[in-house]
């Protein structure tokens, strides 16, 4: 398909869509699907048919609209109406009322204002099509400007010019580490192929507890990721790509399979794309549920069919990666940013965000916050604004305690840093990381040593077992945290815990071990009093730890006395 | 010059470390000029005395009695020495640790016994769930690994302590030996 | 023999000027210059994996500690192999290894011939400051001639690599994750029932501890001969 043919197809599709007076969108991403949104969609279709409105009304299954807490979500694109918690016809009359009121006043009890800060304050680039297009129809994506960037790049830009735009955009790896994407691309572009091959890998092994950004993008707009990968492959000189997705994401996998097939049929993937010499084929690889496979060298081993163990870097995958060939490996969200950057230019992207962190970042907002769900915000938005405006604050008038970013590799940010801008540097300066975008809000009902124990438990079980500090150190740290939360620990245990933080961080082989102490280190730094309470006073202020006293409720501390008294 | 007050204590160990101590032979006489052995399984004293300068402990902490003894000794001692692998690592006594305590007792007193096949409940100190090294309970000042540490090594340690120095053992001794 | 196309590089290790081929690792060069860097998963003749972290060294200009066994030399590199910081970390790593499983040296058949025990002595480790985990692990004595005692295994994977890279049988591999990782034969069958094992015994002789040993040995009797590997590789190359 050539660029002209593509534009023609987009135009026809647009015309077809303008003929429909009411385009009703039903979210069919995983969260809403789990609330039976597929049946909501079927009910709406049946209702429209019953009213004989098939000509002017069309129901479309779309990707994530963001506010997962209020799902299933339904919107009417023609008049900007948004409905929440819509139930299928076998439960109540929600769908009946929605269809009946198409031309009249909206259904009051279901209405959700699109003017809420949750929607208004977002800036959507990665998620621009989420909740708008049908992820299982490539025509929808093309209609929204899809594949223009790829075909423009192929026909009008040289690979170096593509990399130049990415570099200019200031885009950094959205998987967690924040490595400059342009730099990575140019390293792979400069590397000489191994046995004639270079590879592009998309990292979709999203494993942080509470994070679902990649899943949502893959479920809502899979073509965007394919296009980003194809542009990257053109830029670095690769002709084969792999998408590594966790097998726990069946819907994402299904939609990716459909997307790849459709793109191949249209000639947008495969041999001689847009009648050029560029060929690019994408295959799927499913992860078997190992968190460590999100680490790039472990992921590469897994794609090769080996045990998913990391190996020391250097050599970096950009020099020696998949089957020893130079390999570009980027996260789902990073690839999702590529097409808009090529379409609008690097300078456009660089104008968004802060000095060193450009563009937007998608966050999975979870925990003790009113509006849980998926948001995309410009870099540099203050954390307070994210939690209290977009997130709608903390329910039940409870007090904010900490925000956890970056999952098990990240840290807990205390109240004193609430006005901090959310960007790579600021997060790193308080001991946390951007990570892939998990943002868990905690209030006074969370006990910080208990939170640290939770994340350490995760790291213990997810350690691959290859290097000693991560394999054994995390177990010792978890045991110490268990002693602390059980009220059995001594001051010496706390000193040992801090020593282990240092050893594991500085001697582990890969990022998993090197960052595993972060949740412990940050809670020790900002919530040390809670640790002291547990150890010296056998007291858990949050009232989480069983058997320990809760000030104000119990007079005497319970728990066992310390065993070690030197 | 006042002599240093030295004690040796035998907990859960085979007494091999005490044998090694005795293997210092004639050097013991030299040491005797500079120290008093105020408590030891080698001498007949029932009470652990007050104000001991150096207490050398052989064996791991395996029973409630061991633990009580350890706290008692620690509270009356200036310098505490973990002598031998059982004190330092829990060594052979710790081989029961992977197993449930009941299984261990049944194995010892029922399955492998010829007469009186029953687990004693009186006159025997109760075992702790796991045999553990001394430093997991109290502060230990000097570690002398080895199974057993050689007489030469023990002589070096005691001599250094009597001179008021902390013996530097790194690279001179090893587990197992 | 491989054609030698590598360039000559100069670097400093602990203040000594060293010359090296650019394809050599820091560990290679240190050994050529009689500079001791502790290793455990490394053995001459097998691929290095950088797993045990004992050979971590400091490189001027970098905050990260790098494993000497897999880090290639670079022109002008300044390497420190034995700072107090490195000594501290190496001891901590050894302590973790001793605490992980049931290493009871005094009754081990490899007592006196064990690399783990030797390293503890070399690095001046006199006690283990982290609590012992004391897991319950099996002893596989199903093989006619050898015993696999998982209580002594440190997961260095030398056995896995020698069986794969040299013997070509790939009988050994890893099973499980984290602290539950085990070396297993075939698909986690008893060693004696393995159909791929050739019984060559190479794994036994590269094993640094008493985890893989010959049957019938008593405490302290099991000596290993792991030095055969480079010769074996050399003879194979010459024959080709």
PDB file of C-alpha atoms in Angstrom, chain C:
ATOM      1  CA  UNK C   1      44.064 -22.217  17.066  1.00  0.00           C
ATOM      2  CA  UNK C   2      42.061 -19.055  16.723  1.00  0.00           C
ATOM      3  CA  UNK C   3      43.673 -16.419  14.516  1.00  0.00           C
ATOM      4  CA  UNK C   4      44.974 -13.694  16.751  1.00  0.00           C
ATOM      5  CA  UNK C   5      43.625 -10.461  15.380  1.00  0.00           C
ATOM      6  CA  UNK C   6      43.180  -8.695  18.684  1.00  0.00           C
ATOM      7  CA  UNK C   7      44.945  -5.444  19.375  1.00  0.00           C
ATOM      8  CA  UNK C   8      47.212  -4.763  22.278  1.00  0.00           C
ATOM      9  CA  UNK C   9      45.737  -2.755  25.101  1.00  0.00           C
ATOM     10  CA  UNK C  10      47.388  -1.251  28.132  1.00  0.00           C
ATOM     11  CA  UNK C  11      45.681  -0.864  31.459  1.00  0.00           C
ATOM     12  CA  UNK C  12      46.423  -0.508  35.133  1.00  0.00           C
ATOM     13  CA  UNK C  13      45.439  -3.130  37.657  1.00  0.00           C
ATOM     14  CA  UNK C  14      46.020  -2.137  41.277  1.00  0.00           C
ATOM     15  CA  UNK C  15      48.549   0.394  40.060  1.00  0.00           C
ATOM     16  CA  UNK C  16      50.524  -2.114  37.953  1.00  0.00           C
ATOM     17  CA  UNK C  17      50.841  -1.394  34.237  1.00  0.00           C
ATOM     18  CA  UNK C  18      49.586  -4.409  32.316  1.00  0.00           C
ATOM     19  CA  UNK C  19      49.526  -5.248  28.642  1.00  0.00           C
ATOM     20  CA  UNK C  20      46.667  -7.293  27.282  1.00  0.00           C
ATOM     21  CA  UNK C  21      44.934  -8.418  24.124  1.00  0.00           C
ATOM     22  CA  UNK C  22      41.783  -6.417  23.637  1.00  0.00           C
ATOM     23  CA  UNK C  23      39.661  -9.587  23.662  1.00  0.00           C
ATOM     24  CA  UNK C  24      40.859 -10.564  27.129  1.00  0.00           C
ATOM     25  CA  UNK C  25      38.883 -10.045  30.307  1.00  0.00           C
ATOM     26  CA  UNK C  26      40.113  -8.233  33.391  1.00  0.00           C
ATOM     27  CA  UNK C  27      40.315 -11.606  35.143  1.00  0.00           C
ATOM     28  CA  UNK C  28      42.540 -13.061  32.370  1.00  0.00           C
ATOM     29  CA  UNK C  29      44.958 -10.180  32.658  1.00  0.00           C
ATOM     30  CA  UNK C  30      44.952 -10.196  36.461  1.00  0.00           C
ATOM     31  CA  UNK C  31      45.780 -13.909  36.498  1.00  0.00           C
ATOM     32  CA  UNK C  32      48.592 -13.458  33.961  1.00  0.00           C
ATOM     33  CA  UNK C  33      50.047 -10.826  36.261  1.00  0.00           C
ATOM     34  CA  UNK C  34      49.607 -12.881  39.436  1.00  0.00           C
ATOM     35  CA  UNK C  35      46.990 -10.560  40.864  1.00  0.00           C
ATOM     36  CA  UNK C  36      44.486 -12.523  42.919  1.00  0.00           C
ATOM     37  CA  UNK C  37      40.798 -11.945  42.259  1.00  0.00           C
ATOM     38  CA  UNK C  38      38.484 -14.396  44.035  1.00  0.00           C
ATOM     39  CA  UNK C  39      36.184 -16.415  41.762  1.00  0.00           C
ATOM     40  CA  UNK C  40      33.693 -19.180  42.271  1.00  0.00           C
ATOM     41  CA  UNK C  41      31.493 -19.671  39.211  1.00  0.00           C
ATOM     42  CA  UNK C  42      34.487 -19.156  36.915  1.00  0.00           C
ATOM     43  CA  UNK C  43      36.618 -22.119  35.891  1.00  0.00           C
ATOM     44  CA  UNK C  44      39.192 -22.163  33.114  1.00  0.00           C
ATOM     45  CA  UNK C  45      37.741 -23.879  30.057  1.00  0.00           C
ATOM     46  CA  UNK C  46      34.068 -22.939  30.463  1.00  0.00           C
ATOM     47  CA  UNK C  47      32.002 -19.940  29.393  1.00  0.00           C
ATOM     48  CA  UNK C  48      31.811 -17.279  32.079  1.00  0.00           C
ATOM     49  CA  UNK C  49      28.461 -16.130  33.390  1.00  0.00           C
ATOM     50  CA  UNK C  50      29.291 -13.479  35.981  1.00  0.00           C
ATOM     51  CA  UNK C  51      26.913 -15.007  38.504  1.00  0.00           C
ATOM     52  CA  UNK C  52      28.784 -15.397  41.797  1.00  0.00           C
ATOM     53  CA  UNK C  53      29.753 -11.693  41.992  1.00  0.00           C
ATOM     54  CA  UNK C  54      32.959 -12.483  43.912  1.00  0.00           C
ATOM     55  CA  UNK C  55      35.172 -11.162  41.131  1.00  0.00           C
ATOM     56  CA  UNK C  56      33.550  -7.720  41.180  1.00  0.00           C
ATOM     57  CA  UNK C  57      36.148  -5.001  40.722  1.00  0.00           C
ATOM     58  CA  UNK C  58      36.145  -1.222  40.770  1.00  0.00           C
ATOM     59  CA  UNK C  59      36.863   0.662  37.579  1.00  0.00           C
ATOM     60  CA  UNK C  60      37.926   4.270  37.746  1.00  0.00           C
ATOM     61  CA  UNK C  61      35.253   6.581  36.469  1.00  0.00           C
ATOM     62  CA  UNK C  62      32.372   4.184  37.057  1.00  0.00           C
ATOM     63  CA  UNK C  63      30.187   3.829  40.121  1.00  0.00           C
ATOM     64  CA  UNK C  64      29.153   0.343  39.146  1.00  0.00           C
ATOM     65  CA  UNK C  65      31.155  -2.655  40.228  1.00  0.00           C
ATOM     66  CA  UNK C  66      31.844  -4.965  37.309  1.00  0.00           C
ATOM     67  CA  UNK C  67      32.551  -8.710  37.249  1.00  0.00           C
ATOM     68  CA  UNK C  68      36.168  -9.227  36.167  1.00  0.00           C
ATOM     69  CA  UNK C  69      35.392 -12.570  34.522  1.00  0.00           C
ATOM     70  CA  UNK C  70      33.177 -11.131  31.786  1.00  0.00           C
ATOM     71  CA  UNK C  71      34.375  -7.530  31.543  1.00  0.00           C
ATOM     72  CA  UNK C  72      36.702  -7.031  28.620  1.00  0.00           C
ATOM     73  CA  UNK C  73      39.724  -4.781  29.043  1.00  0.00           C
ATOM     74  CA  UNK C  74      39.745  -1.309  27.565  1.00  0.00           C
ATOM     75  CA  UNK C  75      42.591   0.999  26.733  1.00  0.00           C
ATOM     76  CA  UNK C  76      43.578   3.100  29.709  1.00  0.00           C
ATOM     77  CA  UNK C  77      41.314   1.264  32.145  1.00  0.00           C
ATOM     78  CA  UNK C  78      42.247   1.608  35.808  1.00  0.00           C
ATOM     79  CA  UNK C  79      41.117  -1.377  37.829  1.00  0.00           C
ATOM     80  CA  UNK C  80      41.107  -1.840  41.602  1.00  0.00           C
ATOM     81  CA  UNK C  81      40.721  -5.449  42.663  1.00  0.00           C
ATOM     82  CA  UNK C  82      40.973  -5.368  46.419  1.00  0.00           C
ATOM     83  CA  UNK C  83      39.634  -2.225  48.094  1.00  0.00           C
ATOM     84  CA  UNK C  84      38.078  -2.382  51.586  1.00  0.00           C
ATOM     85  CA  UNK C  85      34.701  -1.879  49.900  1.00  0.00           C
ATOM     86  CA  UNK C  86      35.236  -4.905  47.644  1.00  0.00           C
ATOM     87  CA  UNK C  87      36.465  -6.986  50.582  1.00  0.00           C
ATOM     88  CA  UNK C  88      33.339  -6.066  52.487  1.00  0.00           C
ATOM     89  CA  UNK C  89      31.040  -7.075  49.624  1.00  0.00           C
ATOM     90  CA  UNK C  90      32.905 -10.306  48.912  1.00  0.00           C
ATOM     91  CA  UNK C  91      32.644 -11.356  52.529  1.00  0.00           C
ATOM     92  CA  UNK C  92      28.941 -10.494  52.510  1.00  0.00           C
ATOM     93  CA  UNK C  93      28.411 -12.653  49.420  1.00  0.00           C
ATOM     94  CA  UNK C  94      30.280 -15.585  50.947  1.00  0.00           C
ATOM     95  CA  UNK C  95      28.252 -15.215  54.130  1.00  0.00           C
ATOM     96  CA  UNK C  96      25.074 -15.416  52.084  1.00  0.00           C
ATOM     97  CA  UNK C  97      26.299 -18.602  50.416  1.00  0.00           C
ATOM     98  CA  UNK C  98      27.161 -20.238  53.727  1.00  0.00           C
ATOM     99  CA  UNK C  99      23.797 -19.247  55.174  1.00  0.00           C
ATOM    100  CA  UNK C 100      21.794 -20.460  52.193  1.00  0.00           C
ATOM    101  CA  UNK C 101      22.197 -24.220  52.504  1.00  0.00           C
ATOM    102  CA  UNK C 102      23.727 -26.702  54.937  1.00  0.00           C
ATOM    103  CA  UNK C 103      27.467 -26.364  54.533  1.00  0.00           C
ATOM    104  CA  UNK C 104      28.804 -28.365  57.426  1.00  0.00           C
ATOM    105  CA  UNK C 105      32.465 -28.487  56.574  1.00  0.00           C
ATOM    106  CA  UNK C 106      33.599 -30.827  59.320  1.00  0.00           C
ATOM    107  CA  UNK C 107      31.572 -33.763  58.040  1.00  0.00           C
ATOM    108  CA  UNK C 108      31.791 -32.940  54.314  1.00  0.00           C
ATOM    109  CA  UNK C 109      33.662 -35.303  52.018  1.00  0.00           C
ATOM    110  CA  UNK C 110      35.231 -32.246  50.392  1.00  0.00           C
ATOM    111  CA  UNK C 111      36.535 -30.796  53.666  1.00  0.00           C
ATOM    112  CA  UNK C 112      39.967 -29.426  52.957  1.00  0.00           C
ATOM    113  CA  UNK C 113      39.481 -29.576  49.183  1.00  0.00           C
ATOM    114  CA  UNK C 114      36.577 -27.170  48.829  1.00  0.00           C
ATOM    115  CA  UNK C 115      36.793 -23.868  46.990  1.00  0.00           C
ATOM    116  CA  UNK C 116      34.080 -22.254  49.084  1.00  0.00           C
ATOM    117  CA  UNK C 117      35.834 -23.201  52.297  1.00  0.00           C
ATOM    118  CA  UNK C 118      39.186 -22.096  50.870  1.00  0.00           C
ATOM    119  CA  UNK C 119      37.789 -18.725  49.809  1.00  0.00           C
ATOM    120  CA  UNK C 120      36.314 -18.126  53.250  1.00  0.00           C
ATOM    121  CA  UNK C 121      39.767 -18.696  54.654  1.00  0.00           C
ATOM    122  CA  UNK C 122      41.445 -16.481  52.049  1.00  0.00           C
ATOM    123  CA  UNK C 123      39.017 -13.631  52.580  1.00  0.00           C
ATOM    124  CA  UNK C 124      39.259 -13.894  56.343  1.00  0.00           C
ATOM    125  CA  UNK C 125      35.711 -14.926  57.039  1.00  0.00           C
ATOM    126  CA  UNK C 126      35.487 -16.083  60.652  1.00  0.00           C
ATOM    127  CA  UNK C 127      31.726 -16.258  61.100  1.00  0.00           C
ATOM    128  CA  UNK C 128      28.444 -15.778  59.275  1.00  0.00           C
ATOM    129  CA  UNK C 129      26.555 -12.701  60.402  1.00  0.00           C
ATOM    130  CA  UNK C 130      23.285 -13.463  58.611  1.00  0.00           C
ATOM    131  CA  UNK C 131      20.985 -16.129  60.049  1.00  0.00           C
ATOM    132  CA  UNK C 132      21.287 -19.626  58.622  1.00  0.00           C
ATOM    133  CA  UNK C 133      18.319 -20.712  56.543  1.00  0.00           C
ATOM    134  CA  UNK C 134      18.778 -24.459  57.070  1.00  0.00           C
ATOM    135  CA  UNK C 135      16.534 -25.696  54.253  1.00  0.00           C
ATOM    136  CA  UNK C 136      15.593 -29.356  53.944  1.00  0.00           C
ATOM    137  CA  UNK C 137      17.265 -30.616  50.786  1.00  0.00           C
ATOM    138  CA  UNK C 138      17.651 -33.983  49.205  1.00  0.00           C
ATOM    139  CA  UNK C 139      20.732 -36.079  48.673  1.00  0.00           C
ATOM    140  CA  UNK C 140      20.499 -37.922  45.369  1.00  0.00           C
ATOM    141  CA  UNK C 141      22.515 -41.117  45.615  1.00  0.00           C
ATOM    142  CA  UNK C 142      20.680 -42.895  42.817  1.00  0.00           C
ATOM    143  CA  UNK C 143      23.672 -42.821  40.485  1.00  0.00           C
ATOM    144  CA  UNK C 144      25.881 -45.900  40.608  1.00  0.00           C
ATOM    145  CA  UNK C 145      29.133 -43.992  41.007  1.00  0.00           C
ATOM    146  CA  UNK C 146      28.294 -40.476  42.127  1.00  0.00           C
ATOM    147  CA  UNK C 147      26.287 -38.546  44.711  1.00  0.00           C
ATOM    148  CA  UNK C 148      24.559 -35.187  44.315  1.00  0.00           C
ATOM    149  CA  UNK C 149      24.191 -33.530  47.706  1.00  0.00           C
ATOM    150  CA  UNK C 150      22.069 -30.409  47.238  1.00  0.00           C
ATOM    151  CA  UNK C 151      22.902 -29.287  50.761  1.00  0.00           C
ATOM    152  CA  UNK C 152      26.342 -28.305  49.487  1.00  0.00           C
ATOM    153  CA  UNK C 153      25.359 -26.881  46.110  1.00  0.00           C
ATOM    154  CA  UNK C 154      26.059 -23.184  45.541  1.00  0.00           C
ATOM    155  CA  UNK C 155      24.395 -23.019  42.087  1.00  0.00           C
ATOM    156  CA  UNK C 156      27.594 -21.968  40.313  1.00  0.00           C
ATOM    157  CA  UNK C 157      26.323 -24.050  37.336  1.00  0.00           C
ATOM    158  CA  UNK C 158      29.800 -25.294  36.451  1.00  0.00           C
ATOM    159  CA  UNK C 159      28.282 -28.791  36.183  1.00  0.00           C
ATOM    160  CA  UNK C 160      25.531 -27.502  33.894  1.00  0.00           C
ATOM    161  CA  UNK C 161      28.049 -25.770  31.654  1.00  0.00           C
ATOM    162  CA  UNK C 162      30.631 -28.552  31.491  1.00  0.00           C
ATOM    163  CA  UNK C 163      27.947 -31.093  30.637  1.00  0.00           C
ATOM    164  CA  UNK C 164      26.562 -28.823  27.925  1.00  0.00           C
ATOM    165  CA  UNK C 165      29.693 -27.199  26.533  1.00  0.00           C
ATOM    166  CA  UNK C 166      32.278 -29.980  26.831  1.00  0.00           C
ATOM    167  CA  UNK C 167      30.476 -33.295  27.173  1.00  0.00           C
ATOM    168  CA  UNK C 168      27.579 -32.244  24.951  1.00  0.00           C
ATOM    169  CA  UNK C 169      25.037 -34.203  26.977  1.00  0.00           C
ATOM    170  CA  UNK C 170      23.236 -31.320  28.727  1.00  0.00           C
ATOM    171  CA  UNK C 171      22.078 -33.642  31.473  1.00  0.00           C
ATOM    172  CA  UNK C 172      22.146 -30.916  34.102  1.00  0.00           C
ATOM    173  CA  UNK C 173      20.049 -27.790  34.109  1.00  0.00           C
ATOM    174  CA  UNK C 174      18.286 -25.481  36.517  1.00  0.00           C
ATOM    175  CA  UNK C 175      14.808 -25.865  37.926  1.00  0.00           C
ATOM    176  CA  UNK C 176      12.774 -23.356  39.944  1.00  0.00           C
ATOM    177  CA  UNK C 177      13.465 -19.756  40.803  1.00  0.00           C
ATOM    178  CA  UNK C 178      15.129 -17.673  43.469  1.00  0.00           C
ATOM    179  CA  UNK C 179      16.252 -19.473  46.572  1.00  0.00           C
ATOM    180  CA  UNK C 180      14.280 -22.542  45.442  1.00  0.00           C
ATOM    181  CA  UNK C 181      16.468 -22.986  42.359  1.00  0.00           C
ATOM    182  CA  UNK C 182      17.891 -26.505  42.050  1.00  0.00           C
ATOM    183  CA  UNK C 183      20.288 -28.187  39.729  1.00  0.00           C
ATOM    184  CA  UNK C 184      18.384 -31.113  38.219  1.00  0.00           C
ATOM    185  CA  UNK C 185      19.265 -33.963  35.905  1.00  0.00           C
ATOM    186  CA  UNK C 186      17.178 -34.341  32.755  1.00  0.00           C
ATOM    187  CA  UNK C 187      13.578 -33.378  33.532  1.00  0.00           C
ATOM    188  CA  UNK C 188      14.057 -33.505  37.303  1.00  0.00           C
ATOM    189  CA  UNK C 189      14.560 -37.230  37.448  1.00  0.00           C
ATOM    190  CA  UNK C 190      16.898 -39.012  39.855  1.00  0.00           C
ATOM    191  CA  UNK C 191      20.421 -38.866  38.464  1.00  0.00           C
ATOM    192  CA  UNK C 192      20.599 -42.648  38.341  1.00  0.00           C
ATOM    193  CA  UNK C 193      17.627 -42.740  35.975  1.00  0.00           C
ATOM    194  CA  UNK C 194      18.980 -40.103  33.614  1.00  0.00           C
ATOM    195  CA  UNK C 195      19.099 -41.339  30.037  1.00  0.00           C
ATOM    196  CA  UNK C 196      21.295 -38.508  28.798  1.00  0.00           C
ATOM    197  CA  UNK C 197      24.053 -38.843  31.422  1.00  0.00           C
ATOM    198  CA  UNK C 198      27.134 -40.511  29.964  1.00  0.00           C
ATOM    199  CA  UNK C 199      28.657 -41.102  33.375  1.00  0.00           C
ATOM    200  CA  UNK C 200      31.799 -39.185  32.350  1.00  0.00           C
ATOM    201  CA  UNK C 201      32.166 -37.550  35.762  1.00  0.00           C
ATOM    202  CA  UNK C 202      33.298 -34.157  34.436  1.00  0.00           C
ATOM    203  CA  UNK C 203      30.611 -32.431  36.500  1.00  0.00           C
ATOM    204  CA  UNK C 204      31.962 -34.025  39.642  1.00  0.00           C
ATOM    205  CA  UNK C 205      35.450 -32.738  39.020  1.00  0.00           C
ATOM    206  CA  UNK C 206      34.511 -29.169  38.186  1.00  0.00           C
ATOM    207  CA  UNK C 207      32.162 -28.889  41.184  1.00  0.00           C
ATOM    208  CA  UNK C 208      33.848 -26.501  43.631  1.00  0.00           C
ATOM    209  CA  UNK C 209      32.218 -27.960  46.745  1.00  0.00           C
ATOM    210  CA  UNK C 210      30.997 -31.279  48.061  1.00  0.00           C
ATOM    211  CA  UNK C 211      27.773 -31.112  46.068  1.00  0.00           C
ATOM    212  CA  UNK C 212      28.873 -33.579  43.381  1.00  0.00           C
ATOM    213  CA  UNK C 213      31.168 -36.281  44.663  1.00  0.00           C
ATOM    214  CA  UNK C 214      32.239 -39.839  44.078  1.00  0.00           C
ATOM    215  CA  UNK C 215      30.507 -42.494  46.104  1.00  0.00           C
ATOM    216  CA  UNK C 216      32.285 -44.174  48.960  1.00  0.00           C
ATOM    217  CA  UNK C 217      34.373 -41.166  49.980  1.00  0.00           C
ATOM    218  CA  UNK C 218      34.605 -40.303  53.627  1.00  0.00           C
ATOM    219  CA  UNK C 219      34.932 -36.847  55.214  1.00  0.00           C
ATOM    220  CA  UNK C 220      37.852 -34.942  53.708  1.00  0.00           C
ATOM    221  CA  UNK C 221      38.652 -37.652  51.163  1.00  0.00           C
ATOM    222  CA  UNK C 222      37.159 -36.185  47.995  1.00  0.00           C
ATOM    223  CA  UNK C 223      39.722 -34.346  45.917  1.00  0.00           C
ATOM    224  CA  UNK C 224      38.754 -32.770  42.614  1.00  0.00           C
ATOM    225  CA  UNK C 225      40.680 -32.518  39.359  1.00  0.00           C
ATOM    226  CA  UNK C 226      39.111 -29.564  37.591  1.00  0.00           C
ATOM    227  CA  UNK C 227      42.291 -28.522  35.769  1.00  0.00           C
ATOM    228  CA  UNK C 228      41.740 -30.955  32.914  1.00  0.00           C
ATOM    229  CA  UNK C 229      39.378 -28.639  31.030  1.00  0.00           C
ATOM    230  CA  UNK C 230      41.770 -26.262  29.230  1.00  0.00           C
ATOM    231  CA  UNK C 231      43.889 -29.258  28.115  1.00  0.00           C
ATOM    232  CA  UNK C 232      40.867 -31.088  26.844  1.00  0.00           C
ATOM    233  CA  UNK C 233      39.747 -28.082  24.841  1.00  0.00           C
ATOM    234  CA  UNK C 234      43.261 -27.533  23.503  1.00  0.00           C
ATOM    235  CA  UNK C 235      43.634 -31.157  22.397  1.00  0.00           C
ATOM    236  CA  UNK C 236      40.277 -31.067  20.657  1.00  0.00           C
ATOM    237  CA  UNK C 237      41.224 -27.906  18.785  1.00  0.00           C
ATOM    238  CA  UNK C 238      44.530 -29.442  17.697  1.00  0.00           C
ATOM    239  CA  UNK C 239      42.825 -32.552  16.392  1.00  0.00           C
ATOM    240  CA  UNK C 240      40.518 -30.520  14.173  1.00  0.00           C
TER     241      UNK C 240
END
